[in-house]
């Protein structure tokens, strides 16, 4: 598959994360470097991912553009890192593919 075909298969995704009731500050500190590494690895490939906490200090989001396979891979890695600390959901976001324009 050509690079151009791959770009056209990319869609916007949003990963929403919520702290579990039982999560401690130590849990957060333990997973934080692994999550940062996941984001850094994605961005080192020249890809954009916006991420951060929401004002409730319990919810975070990551917005990125990926193929179905890439999004599932990110989700699987996130699941491996965060399954005991966070509840999280991956949604295909029907938004204008702004990340494609920003990436060019």
XYZ file of C-alpha atoms in Angstrom:
104
model
C 0.000 0.000 0.000
C 1.405 3.400 -0.946
C 1.954 6.215 1.538
C -0.777 8.244 -0.183
C -3.308 5.411 0.155
C -2.372 5.044 3.824
C -2.931 8.762 4.452
C -6.423 8.557 2.952
C -7.280 5.641 5.254
C -6.476 7.674 8.367
C -9.375 8.903 10.479
C -9.560 11.074 13.599
C -9.688 9.132 16.869
C -10.197 10.164 20.463
C -9.042 8.173 23.472
C -10.887 9.198 26.639
C -9.447 8.112 30.000
C -10.979 8.366 33.464
C -9.281 7.600 36.768
C -10.686 4.547 38.511
C -12.022 5.112 42.039
C -9.249 2.947 43.482
C -6.391 4.729 41.675
C -3.666 6.136 43.911
C -1.095 8.835 43.221
C 1.550 6.075 43.125
C -0.414 4.312 40.373
C -0.462 7.497 38.334
C 3.262 8.082 38.813
C 3.960 4.494 37.768
C 2.101 4.716 34.429
C 2.877 8.352 33.561
C 6.321 7.649 31.998
C 4.922 4.760 29.967
C 2.085 6.905 28.612
C 4.553 9.683 27.787
C 6.716 7.151 25.975
C 3.718 5.947 23.937
C 2.963 9.533 22.885
C 6.643 10.316 22.215
C 7.000 7.216 20.045
C 3.960 8.241 18.000
C 5.225 11.796 17.589
C 8.767 10.668 16.722
C 7.222 9.127 13.585
C 6.158 12.615 12.499
C 2.584 12.095 13.636
C 0.522 14.524 15.710
C -1.216 13.595 18.955
C -2.868 16.163 21.180
C -3.314 14.993 24.735
C -3.975 16.379 28.154
C -6.102 16.460 31.260
C -9.539 18.030 31.509
C -10.462 20.473 34.264
C -12.027 17.812 36.506
C -8.533 16.345 37.149
C -9.951 12.859 36.585
C -10.417 12.756 32.823
C -7.874 12.958 30.027
C -8.085 12.810 26.270
C -5.790 12.095 23.379
C -6.738 13.074 19.853
C -4.866 11.602 16.920
C -5.295 10.527 13.338
C -4.643 6.911 12.391
C -5.742 3.972 10.325
C -7.959 1.406 12.047
C -4.936 -0.852 12.545
C -2.799 1.940 14.023
C -5.600 3.062 16.364
C -6.123 -0.499 17.580
C -2.383 -0.846 18.182
C -2.329 2.333 20.265
C -5.353 1.103 22.202
C -3.724 -2.284 22.857
C -0.533 -0.624 24.118
C -2.557 1.776 26.267
C -4.538 -1.162 27.650
C -1.314 -2.957 28.581
C -0.071 0.133 30.432
C -3.255 1.443 32.089
C -5.729 -1.391 32.613
C -5.450 -1.334 36.426
C -5.375 2.453 36.768
C -7.795 3.945 34.243
C -11.057 3.271 32.499
C -10.670 4.262 28.842
C -12.575 4.277 25.610
C -11.470 4.671 22.008
C -13.838 6.359 19.587
C -13.563 7.027 15.889
C -14.334 10.713 15.794
C -16.396 11.986 12.870
C -14.677 15.336 12.724
C -12.963 17.235 9.971
C -9.552 15.618 9.488
C -7.714 18.714 10.713
C -4.664 16.741 11.777
C -4.045 15.821 8.142
C -3.911 19.459 7.209
C -1.657 20.342 10.147
C 0.694 17.477 9.362
C 1.405 18.786 5.867
